[in-house]
Amino acid sequence: MNPAPQDAQTTTKDKTILASLTRRAFLVNAAIAACGLPLYAQTKAAKPTHSCIVVGAGFAGLTAAYRLSAAGWNVTVLEARNRPGGRVWSHNFAQAPELVCEMGGEWIGKSHKQIRALAEELNIPLEPHANRVWLLQHGQLHGPGDWGFSPESHSAWQRFVEQYKHYTDQDKRHLDQYDWWTWLGKIGMTDNDRRIREIMDSTDFGESIRQISAFSVAGEYVDADYLNPQSTDEMDLHVRGGNTLLIKALAAHLTPGALHLSSPVKSITQRAGRVTVSTASEKFTADSCIFAAPASVLNSVQFDPPLSPAKSLAADELEYCRIIKTQMLFDRRFWPAEDFSLMSDETSHEYFHSTQGQPGPRGILCSYAVGDKADVLASQTKVDRQFQLMHDLNAVSPDAAAALIDTVDQPWQDDPWVHGAYALYRPGQSFRIRPLLEQPHGKVLFAGEHIADWQGFMEGAVSTGEIAAQHLLR
Ligand SMILES: Cc1cc2nc3c(=O)[nH]c(=O)nc-3n(C[C@H](O)[C@H](O)[C@H](O)COP(=O)(O)OP(=O)(O)OC[C@H]3O[C@@H](n4cnc5c(N)ncnc54)[C@H](O)[C@@H]3O)c2cc1C
């Protein structure tokens, strides 16, 4: 852990902001308490100045850049890809340009206040995108209303939710030692209900719940309608016309020339209160820097002075989950309802109607497969993958294969700028490595979904961009 600067003080304003941070603040406080350091002692190291280099043009980086630019700062954004948006990327098939689907981030939740406010501020309309859930288990298809969870599991869950309200820091640390699968068994959920939760919850966390910290999962589900099979669980809305429109709106508010695409950052050097960020061919110098790229690429950037060994190890330890999205364009909507989605124990895992509310008759279904299933699908040829997906869809309709026009897929685990879909906190990691990843490194602040309260969401990315910008503007 980096030593805190000696002259730092925690102000009343700091405390107000701190109080407004929920799970993130809790984790940071826990780590700080463990080391005996005041939280804002560390952020004081990055005192506001008037120029900033932002690394990464995803939601986190662009939100920060947008706020700083609006406040008159001189901002440069360096992005490795040839497009802004990072893990948000809308797609149109050439055969059906009137339809849009998402290759990355899809839903905006009703509770996602900051991204919803941002969309409103930028005049980007959102529209409903919630589904009802069919279940395909052991080859049997069950419609919404025909499946659910047992009374034993409901009672077990209610008991846990009540207990969780009184959890101390120590109880939460204890919970963090468990994986969610084991924890659900421990609180008394039945085996078959756990198997269904495994299918459903792994789509939220991107890997088997046998691998995810029970503390991470509980934080998301205790306030949700967890055992209601039709709970939308933050899968409520999306941007009309594609989520990329919100990315484009943010980028459009930057100073012309501020966004540099195809510019992977190679090194970040700090000398005499200035930060120099270098790509293969250019150098940019500013008073501060926001590193808004995933933790999975942190150690591929050379820092001088170097990152603390603890932070560097934390970045190596943080896994990113495996998700492949395959969007399938069909000449007709053969599925049973516009708001159709399907959880299945088949390889293709989850299906949902991507083009709900968009003009027909053509339509796009998405297969969303996680963990080992994602690797199986990603290893197949396009033809073999299509064969697998049509085989799995046969339980929904024998018309699927005949209606298929084309597919496009994105295996995020193979993406060179993330190496996965989103961060995955394993048992024991939340309290240990997350605070290290949040910690500023001199004048370099960090942002991104991996260190957000709404971790794994666009909301999380936006909120960390807002926080980083606020720190500099204070
Ligand atoms: C398949 C999938 C489904 C999802 N579904 C949802 C959903 O339904 N709802 C939801 O809210 N969220 C969802 N998410 C998560 C959401 O998309 C992310 O949390 C969010 O977009 C992350 O934003 P970010 O700015 O933190 O990171 P990113 O979007 O990854 O942005 C970081 C940027 O840094 C760039 N970069 C990396 N290395 C360098 C370098 N060396 N130099 C310069 N730039 C670099 C990257 O190219 C990238 O553009 C999903 C994500 C995936 C992959």
PDB file of C-alpha atoms in Angstrom, residues 62-75 118 121-122 250 253-255 466 469 473:
ATOM      1  CA  LEU A  62     -15.554  10.142 -21.654  1.00  0.00           C
ATOM      2  CA  THR A  63     -17.722  11.176 -18.697  1.00  0.00           C
ATOM      3  CA  ALA A  64     -14.672  12.553 -16.887  1.00  0.00           C
ATOM      4  CA  ALA A  65     -13.443  14.291 -20.053  1.00  0.00           C
ATOM      5  CA  TYR A  66     -16.884  15.773 -20.698  1.00  0.00           C
ATOM      6  CA  ARG A  67     -17.128  17.230 -17.175  1.00  0.00           C
ATOM      7  CA  LEU A  68     -13.600  18.640 -17.210  1.00  0.00           C
ATOM      8  CA  SER A  69     -14.028  20.130 -20.693  1.00  0.00           C
ATOM      9  CA  ALA A  70     -17.293  21.733 -19.612  1.00  0.00           C
ATOM     10  CA  ALA A  71     -15.395  23.332 -16.713  1.00  0.00           C
ATOM     11  CA  GLY A  72     -12.878  24.839 -19.138  1.00  0.00           C
ATOM     12  CA  TRP A  73     -10.068  22.341 -18.676  1.00  0.00           C
ATOM     13  CA  ASN A  74      -7.697  21.444 -21.445  1.00  0.00           C
ATOM     14  CA  VAL A  75      -8.426  17.742 -21.943  1.00  0.00           C
ATOM     15  CA  LEU A 118     -26.382  12.056 -18.286  1.00  0.00           C
ATOM     16  CA  GLU A 121     -28.634  16.170 -20.007  1.00  0.00           C
ATOM     17  CA  LEU A 122     -27.422  15.241 -23.501  1.00  0.00           C
ATOM     18  CA  LEU A 250     -20.256  12.690 -24.963  1.00  0.00           C
ATOM     19  CA  HIS A 253     -18.920  17.751 -26.490  1.00  0.00           C
ATOM     20  CA  LEU A 254     -15.130  17.522 -26.341  1.00  0.00           C
ATOM     21  CA  THR A 255     -12.937  20.172 -27.912  1.00  0.00           C
ATOM     22  CA  GLU A 466     -17.904  11.679 -12.375  1.00  0.00           C
ATOM     23  CA  ALA A 469     -13.640  14.704 -12.455  1.00  0.00           C
ATOM     24  CA  LEU A 473     -12.472  20.152  -9.928  1.00  0.00           C
TER      25      LEU A 473
END
